[in-house]
Tab-separated table of C-alpha atoms in Angstrom:
chain	number	residue	atom	x	y	z
A	506	UNK	CA	-13.212	-6.270	-20.429
A	507	UNK	CA	-11.940	-2.810	-20.533
A	508	UNK	CA	-15.290	-1.424	-19.526
A	509	UNK	CA	-15.800	-4.001	-16.699
A	510	UNK	CA	-12.535	-3.543	-15.692
A	511	UNK	CA	-12.931	0.229	-15.515
A	512	UNK	CA	-16.080	0.195	-13.854
A	513	UNK	CA	-14.516	-2.260	-10.995
A	514	UNK	CA	-11.574	0.025	-10.203
A	515	UNK	CA	-13.603	3.070	-10.337
A	516	UNK	CA	-15.998	1.793	-7.789
A	517	UNK	CA	-13.322	0.714	-5.436
A	518	UNK	CA	-11.566	4.098	-5.648
A	519	UNK	CA	-14.677	5.982	-5.310
A	520	UNK	CA	-15.667	4.330	-1.936
A	521	UNK	CA	-12.288	5.791	-0.624
A	522	UNK	CA	-13.029	9.051	-1.994
A	523	UNK	CA	-16.421	9.268	-0.463
A	524	UNK	CA	-14.929	8.694	3.083
A	525	UNK	CA	-11.893	11.040	2.182
A	526	UNK	CA	-14.360	13.870	1.075
A	527	UNK	CA	-16.690	13.567	4.043
A	528	UNK	CA	-13.451	13.882	6.144
A	529	UNK	CA	-12.139	16.903	4.364
A	530	UNK	CA	-15.321	18.682	4.886
A	531	UNK	CA	-15.232	18.148	8.460
A	532	UNK	CA	-11.692	19.594	8.724
A	533	UNK	CA	-12.586	22.451	6.624
A	534	UNK	CA	-15.631	23.199	8.760
A	535	UNK	CA	-13.657	23.039	11.778
A	536	UNK	CA	-15.874	20.107	13.357
A	537	UNK	CA	-12.682	18.277	13.763
A	538	UNK	CA	-9.421	19.907	14.416
A	539	UNK	CA	-6.024	18.946	13.151
A	540	UNK	CA	-4.776	18.088	16.402
A	541	UNK	CA	-7.656	15.436	16.960
A	542	UNK	CA	-6.637	14.071	13.595
A	543	UNK	CA	-3.109	13.810	14.651
A	544	UNK	CA	-4.250	11.894	18.025
A	545	UNK	CA	-6.390	9.667	15.840
A	546	UNK	CA	-3.336	8.840	13.548
A	547	UNK	CA	-1.151	7.997	16.665
A	548	UNK	CA	-3.929	5.418	17.946
A	549	UNK	CA	-4.269	4.176	14.442
A	550	UNK	CA	-0.510	3.398	13.953
A	551	UNK	CA	0.118	2.256	17.697
A	552	UNK	CA	-2.901	0.003	18.440
A	553	UNK	CA	-5.447	-0.560	15.482
A	554	UNK	CA	-2.945	-1.316	12.615
A	555	UNK	CA	-0.610	-3.671	14.845
A	556	UNK	CA	-3.958	-5.591	15.553
A	557	UNK	CA	-4.794	-5.800	12.005
A	558	UNK	CA	-1.301	-7.347	11.234
A	559	UNK	CA	-1.310	-9.743	14.096
A	560	UNK	CA	-4.843	-11.036	13.615
A	561	UNK	CA	-4.604	-11.455	9.903
A	562	UNK	CA	-1.200	-13.120	10.178
A	563	UNK	CA	-2.497	-15.627	12.868
A	564	UNK	CA	-5.783	-16.520	10.933
A	565	UNK	CA	-4.544	-16.705	7.281
A	566	UNK	CA	-1.100	-17.371	7.335
A	567	UNK	CA	-0.498	-21.313	7.134
A	568	UNK	CA	3.089	-21.814	5.508
A	569	UNK	CA	2.722	-25.763	5.560
A	570	UNK	CA	-0.238	-25.511	3.072
A	571	UNK	CA	1.774	-23.422	0.677
A	572	UNK	CA	5.435	-24.266	0.341
A	573	UNK	CA	6.214	-21.511	-2.232
A	574	UNK	CA	4.735	-18.513	-0.148
A	575	UNK	CA	7.831	-17.052	0.097
A	576	UNK	CA	7.460	-15.895	-3.587
A	577	UNK	CA	4.969	-13.411	-2.793
A	578	UNK	CA	6.582	-11.074	0.024
A	579	UNK	CA	9.785	-10.993	-2.288
A	580	UNK	CA	7.600	-10.091	-5.030
A	581	UNK	CA	6.157	-7.131	-3.120
A	582	UNK	CA	9.599	-6.043	-2.173
A	583	UNK	CA	10.669	-6.251	-5.773
A	584	UNK	CA	8.013	-3.849	-6.909
A	585	UNK	CA	9.135	-1.327	-4.261
A	586	UNK	CA	12.740	-1.722	-5.413
A	587	UNK	CA	11.823	-1.097	-9.212
A	588	UNK	CA	10.124	1.986	-7.992
A	589	UNK	CA	12.944	3.183	-5.913
A	590	UNK	CA	15.361	2.628	-8.774
A	591	UNK	CA	13.574	4.580	-11.190
A	592	UNK	CA	12.534	7.289	-9.015
A	593	UNK	CA	16.058	7.539	-7.570
A	594	UNK	CA	17.497	7.950	-10.991
A	595	UNK	CA	14.800	10.481	-11.951
A	596	UNK	CA	15.156	12.746	-8.626
A	597	UNK	CA	19.095	12.315	-9.119
A	598	UNK	CA	18.976	10.736	-5.324
A	599	UNK	CA	18.437	14.318	-3.972
A	600	UNK	CA	17.834	13.828	-0.100
A	601	UNK	CA	14.925	16.392	-0.245
A	602	UNK	CA	13.200	14.137	-2.829
A	603	UNK	CA	13.280	11.018	-0.725
A	604	UNK	CA	9.494	11.495	0.253
A	605	UNK	CA	8.423	11.512	-3.434
A	606	UNK	CA	10.620	8.355	-4.098
A	607	UNK	CA	8.525	6.620	-1.568
A	608	UNK	CA	5.367	7.812	-3.071
A	609	UNK	CA	6.494	6.444	-6.336
A	610	UNK	CA	7.260	3.298	-5.109
A	611	UNK	CA	4.948	2.134	-2.394
A	612	UNK	CA	1.472	0.976	-3.510
A	613	UNK	CA	-1.740	0.549	-2.025
A	614	UNK	CA	-1.494	-3.120	-1.679
A	615	UNK	CA	-4.678	-3.996	0.115
A	616	UNK	CA	-7.559	-1.020	0.329
A	617	UNK	CA	-8.026	-1.104	-3.495
A	618	UNK	CA	-6.686	-4.349	-4.725
A	619	UNK	CA	-8.874	-6.695	-2.715
A	620	UNK	CA	-12.244	-4.919	-3.723
A	621	UNK	CA	-11.047	-5.364	-7.534
A	622	UNK	CA	-9.777	-9.059	-6.976
A	623	UNK	CA	-13.232	-9.787	-5.410
A	624	UNK	CA	-15.160	-8.735	-8.574
A	625	UNK	CA	-12.533	-9.928	-11.355
A	626	UNK	CA	-11.845	-13.250	-9.631
A	627	UNK	CA	-14.902	-14.037	-7.547
A	628	UNK	CA	-14.423	-18.004	-7.966
A	629	UNK	CA	-10.664	-17.705	-6.855
A	630	UNK	CA	-11.141	-14.765	-4.456
A	631	UNK	CA	-9.905	-16.790	-1.274
A	632	UNK	CA	-6.776	-17.692	-2.934
A	633	UNK	CA	-6.348	-14.108	-4.517
A	634	UNK	CA	-6.715	-12.522	-0.792
A	635	UNK	CA	-4.226	-14.884	0.432
A	636	UNK	CA	-1.722	-14.226	-2.201
A	637	UNK	CA	-2.386	-10.323	-1.581
A	638	UNK	CA	-1.916	-11.036	2.168
A	639	UNK	CA	1.495	-12.876	1.668
A	640	UNK	CA	2.613	-10.018	-0.653
A	641	UNK	CA	1.894	-7.599	2.325
A	642	UNK	CA	4.160	-9.576	4.601
A	643	UNK	CA	6.982	-8.249	2.511
A	644	UNK	CA	5.781	-4.766	2.067
A	645	UNK	CA	4.806	-4.035	5.783
A	646	UNK	CA	8.346	-4.087	7.130
A	647	UNK	CA	9.745	-1.979	4.292
A	648	UNK	CA	7.087	0.347	4.579
A	649	UNK	CA	7.501	0.682	8.220
A	650	UNK	CA	11.217	0.941	8.389
A	651	UNK	CA	12.669	2.364	5.193
A	652	UNK	CA	9.446	4.074	4.095
A	653	UNK	CA	9.097	5.593	7.312
A	654	UNK	CA	12.828	7.160	7.536
A	655	UNK	CA	12.454	8.165	3.928
A	656	UNK	CA	8.942	9.836	4.005
A	657	UNK	CA	9.411	11.503	7.450
A	658	UNK	CA	12.170	13.427	5.748
A	659	UNK	CA	14.981	12.881	8.257
A	660	UNK	CA	17.909	15.045	7.460
A	661	UNK	CA	20.446	13.673	9.608
A	662	UNK	CA	23.325	12.063	7.948
A	663	UNK	CA	23.439	9.074	10.177
A	664	UNK	CA	20.285	7.051	10.505
A	665	UNK	CA	19.846	5.055	13.714
A	666	UNK	CA	18.556	1.525	14.147
A	667	UNK	CA	15.610	2.964	16.529
A	668	UNK	CA	14.326	4.748	13.176
A	669	UNK	CA	13.453	1.442	11.751
A	670	UNK	CA	11.466	0.311	14.901
A	671	UNK	CA	7.842	0.888	14.972
A	672	UNK	CA	4.749	-0.904	16.291
A	673	UNK	CA	3.513	-2.210	12.792
A	674	UNK	CA	7.254	-3.176	12.099
A	675	UNK	CA	7.236	-5.099	15.431
A	676	UNK	CA	3.858	-6.645	14.959
A	677	UNK	CA	4.674	-8.368	11.688
A	678	UNK	CA	7.532	-9.915	13.052
A	679	UNK	CA	6.164	-11.184	16.262
A	680	UNK	CA	3.138	-12.716	14.531
A	681	UNK	CA	4.957	-14.462	11.848
A	682	UNK	CA	7.404	-15.748	14.559
A	683	UNK	CA	4.308	-16.983	16.506
A	684	UNK	CA	3.208	-18.875	13.363
A	685	UNK	CA	6.375	-20.531	12.687
A	686	UNK	CA	6.997	-21.763	16.348
A	687	UNK	CA	3.544	-22.912	16.448
A	688	UNK	CA	2.831	-20.557	19.430
A	689	UNK	CA	0.067	-19.282	17.721
A	690	UNK	CA	-1.932	-22.567	18.319
A	691	UNK	CA	-1.861	-21.833	21.943
A	692	UNK	CA	-3.631	-18.401	21.668
A	693	UNK	CA	-7.393	-18.770	22.586
A	694	UNK	CA	-9.542	-17.898	19.321
A	695	UNK	CA	-11.484	-15.501	21.392
A	696	UNK	CA	-8.362	-13.297	22.014
A	697	UNK	CA	-7.451	-13.422	18.312
A	698	UNK	CA	-11.064	-12.576	17.349
A	699	UNK	CA	-11.099	-9.460	19.791
A	700	UNK	CA	-7.637	-8.326	18.248
A	701	UNK	CA	-9.094	-8.876	14.777
A	702	UNK	CA	-12.072	-6.716	15.785
A	703	UNK	CA	-9.917	-3.851	16.864
A	704	UNK	CA	-7.897	-4.374	13.381
A	705	UNK	CA	-10.894	-4.023	11.397
A	706	UNK	CA	-11.060	-0.365	12.341
A	707	UNK	CA	-7.671	0.334	10.529
A	708	UNK	CA	-9.021	0.539	6.808
A	709	UNK	CA	-11.646	3.137	7.445
A	710	UNK	CA	-9.545	5.139	9.779
A	711	UNK	CA	-6.450	5.270	7.566
A	712	UNK	CA	-8.569	6.483	4.539
A	713	UNK	CA	-10.525	8.991	6.848
A	714	UNK	CA	-7.020	10.074	8.125
A	715	UNK	CA	-5.952	10.572	4.392
A	716	UNK	CA	-9.151	12.542	3.819
A	717	UNK	CA	-8.928	14.650	6.810
A	718	UNK	CA	-5.319	15.529	5.839
A	719	UNK	CA	-5.894	16.339	2.286
A	720	UNK	CA	-8.998	18.385	3.213
A	721	UNK	CA	-6.575	20.458	5.363
A	722	UNK	CA	-3.928	21.348	2.636
A	723	UNK	CA	-4.198	24.346	0.543
A	724	UNK	CA	-4.862	23.521	-3.173
A	725	UNK	CA	-3.050	26.925	-3.989
A	726	UNK	CA	0.263	25.219	-2.963
A	727	UNK	CA	0.342	22.222	-5.133
A	728	UNK	CA	3.772	20.336	-5.856
A	729	UNK	CA	5.750	21.479	-8.886
A	730	UNK	CA	4.700	20.018	-12.125
A	731	UNK	CA	8.028	18.461	-12.773
A	732	UNK	CA	7.645	16.255	-9.439
A	733	UNK	CA	4.201	15.575	-10.599
A	734	UNK	CA	5.174	14.326	-13.741
A	735	UNK	CA	8.013	12.384	-12.341
A	736	UNK	CA	6.012	10.596	-9.710
A	737	UNK	CA	3.316	9.796	-12.323
A	738	UNK	CA	5.734	8.511	-14.846
A	739	UNK	CA	7.322	6.267	-12.183
A	740	UNK	CA	4.035	5.170	-10.490
A	741	UNK	CA	1.808	4.357	-13.561
A	742	UNK	CA	4.455	3.861	-16.509
A	743	UNK	CA	7.805	2.763	-15.619
A	744	UNK	CA	6.778	0.320	-12.712
A	745	UNK	CA	3.922	-1.420	-14.396
A	746	UNK	CA	5.407	-1.726	-17.734
A	747	UNK	CA	8.678	-3.355	-16.156
A	748	UNK	CA	6.367	-5.876	-14.103
A	749	UNK	CA	4.481	-6.492	-17.352
A	750	UNK	CA	7.616	-7.377	-19.186
A	751	UNK	CA	8.937	-9.598	-16.394
A	752	UNK	CA	5.854	-11.692	-16.296
A	753	UNK	CA	5.107	-11.819	-20.008
A	754	UNK	CA	8.707	-12.480	-21.238
A	755	UNK	CA	9.298	-15.040	-18.274
A	756	UNK	CA	6.049	-16.712	-19.363
A	757	UNK	CA	5.002	-16.813	-15.536
A	758	UNK	CA	1.324	-16.284	-16.648
A	759	UNK	CA	1.467	-19.981	-18.133
A	760	UNK	CA	1.928	-21.519	-14.731
A	761	UNK	CA	0.815	-18.741	-12.368
A	762	UNK	CA	-2.222	-16.636	-14.248
A	763	UNK	CA	-3.584	-15.576	-10.735
A	764	UNK	CA	-0.256	-14.613	-9.281
A	765	UNK	CA	0.480	-12.531	-12.638
A	766	UNK	CA	-2.937	-10.738	-12.374
A	767	UNK	CA	-2.296	-9.726	-8.739
A	768	UNK	CA	0.982	-8.436	-9.770
A	769	UNK	CA	-0.194	-6.358	-12.528
A	770	UNK	CA	-3.003	-4.947	-10.221
A	771	UNK	CA	-0.308	-4.260	-7.371
A	772	UNK	CA	2.260	-2.511	-9.930
A	773	UNK	CA	-0.750	-0.080	-11.117
A	774	UNK	CA	-2.080	0.812	-7.760
A	775	UNK	CA	-1.807	4.266	-6.315
A	776	UNK	CA	0.469	5.220	-3.295
A	777	UNK	CA	-0.449	3.578	-0.015
A	778	UNK	CA	-2.846	5.394	2.353
A	779	UNK	CA	-0.528	4.116	5.376
A	780	UNK	CA	2.003	6.422	4.119
A	781	UNK	CA	-0.223	9.569	5.301
A	782	UNK	CA	-0.179	7.741	8.656
A	783	UNK	CA	3.381	7.693	8.835
A	784	UNK	CA	3.627	11.568	7.928
A	785	UNK	CA	1.210	12.393	10.455
A	786	UNK	CA	2.503	10.344	13.144
A	787	UNK	CA	6.331	10.613	12.509
A	788	UNK	CA	6.593	14.043	10.754
A	789	UNK	CA	7.256	15.208	7.252
A	790	UNK	CA	5.883	17.406	4.686
A	791	UNK	CA	2.016	17.011	5.098
A	792	UNK	CA	1.216	19.472	2.598
A	793	UNK	CA	3.458	18.280	-0.279
A	794	UNK	CA	2.982	14.536	0.414
A	795	UNK	CA	-0.988	15.077	0.665
A	796	UNK	CA	-1.486	16.947	-2.223
A	797	UNK	CA	0.852	14.803	-4.406
A	798	UNK	CA	-1.214	11.763	-3.023
A	799	UNK	CA	-4.418	13.366	-4.136
A	800	UNK	CA	-3.133	13.927	-7.785
A	801	UNK	CA	-2.032	10.168	-7.981
A	802	UNK	CA	-5.473	9.065	-6.697
A	803	UNK	CA	-7.091	10.893	-9.429
A	804	UNK	CA	-4.758	9.733	-12.196
A	805	UNK	CA	-5.090	6.106	-11.056
A	806	UNK	CA	-8.971	6.175	-12.082
A	807	UNK	CA	-7.634	6.085	-15.654
A	808	UNK	CA	-4.295	4.248	-15.498
A	809	UNK	CA	-5.330	1.286	-13.245
A	810	UNK	CA	-8.126	0.028	-15.684
A	811	UNK	CA	-5.644	0.746	-18.755
A	812	UNK	CA	-3.207	-1.753	-17.328
A	813	UNK	CA	-5.353	-4.270	-15.912
A	814	UNK	CA	-7.423	-4.675	-19.056
A	815	UNK	CA	-4.162	-4.437	-21.250
A	816	UNK	CA	-2.780	-7.594	-19.158
A	817	UNK	CA	-5.978	-9.384	-19.342
A	818	UNK	CA	-6.294	-8.776	-23.231
A	819	UNK	CA	-2.510	-9.937	-23.787
A	820	UNK	CA	-2.704	-13.178	-21.988
A	821	UNK	CA	-6.411	-13.995	-22.155
């Protein structure tokens, strides 16, 4: 089980590294400039990502067929809150450490999780994908509101409501509202298909921008070792162990085994690649955040298989 899980996780992450590595080379060779990457991130945040959110919500979200759907978005938010609580204590709530608190809390909920689920739960993948999507319904507003404010490094003592309004944040609420009011039934399928086509560009672009950003940083100027250890401890030890304990001792795995497996994969996932889009689009310490994300993705190659295999072994 451990070997199979390890190969699955590694192959999913390796796909991201291939794209990121190619993007990094293009930047270091000056084939693509930093200004072009900045423009690409703006287009991705303002157009492609909102299209992805709208399309997947309209296509996949059917609340009448899943009365307990709210458990998933709440669970996604709970993972973030656990990470923020631990990282806040570890960093003593220092304002300059807010970006690292978000890196410790917001996981890559789709790009890595879905490929793993497709292999580990092939016979239940449609349900697994639906669970994953519903969990993201909770994560997306948090990431593009609180996450955006914290990781962009705003130093004003007063945060204005406009800081929370972003295109992805607006897209999630408009699309969910369209589903609940049944306005989505009046939208032609051809229109939704066109929106979905644009949205499909989000995943490779987000990974490309991540790789290009990492490729432009100086590896001589890495984050302090103490910061690396804290983020790693929170992201890959404290958060997954807390989720593990809640699921196991609450005996949720008896009635909801697939949900529990998804939650463990989510809890052990590395930082969200969309965080780099936020930094590129809204500002922040690109050098520090990119180098920290690079380190965390290297560490997750080992830590994700360990946690997933430990869960499967414990409840299997």
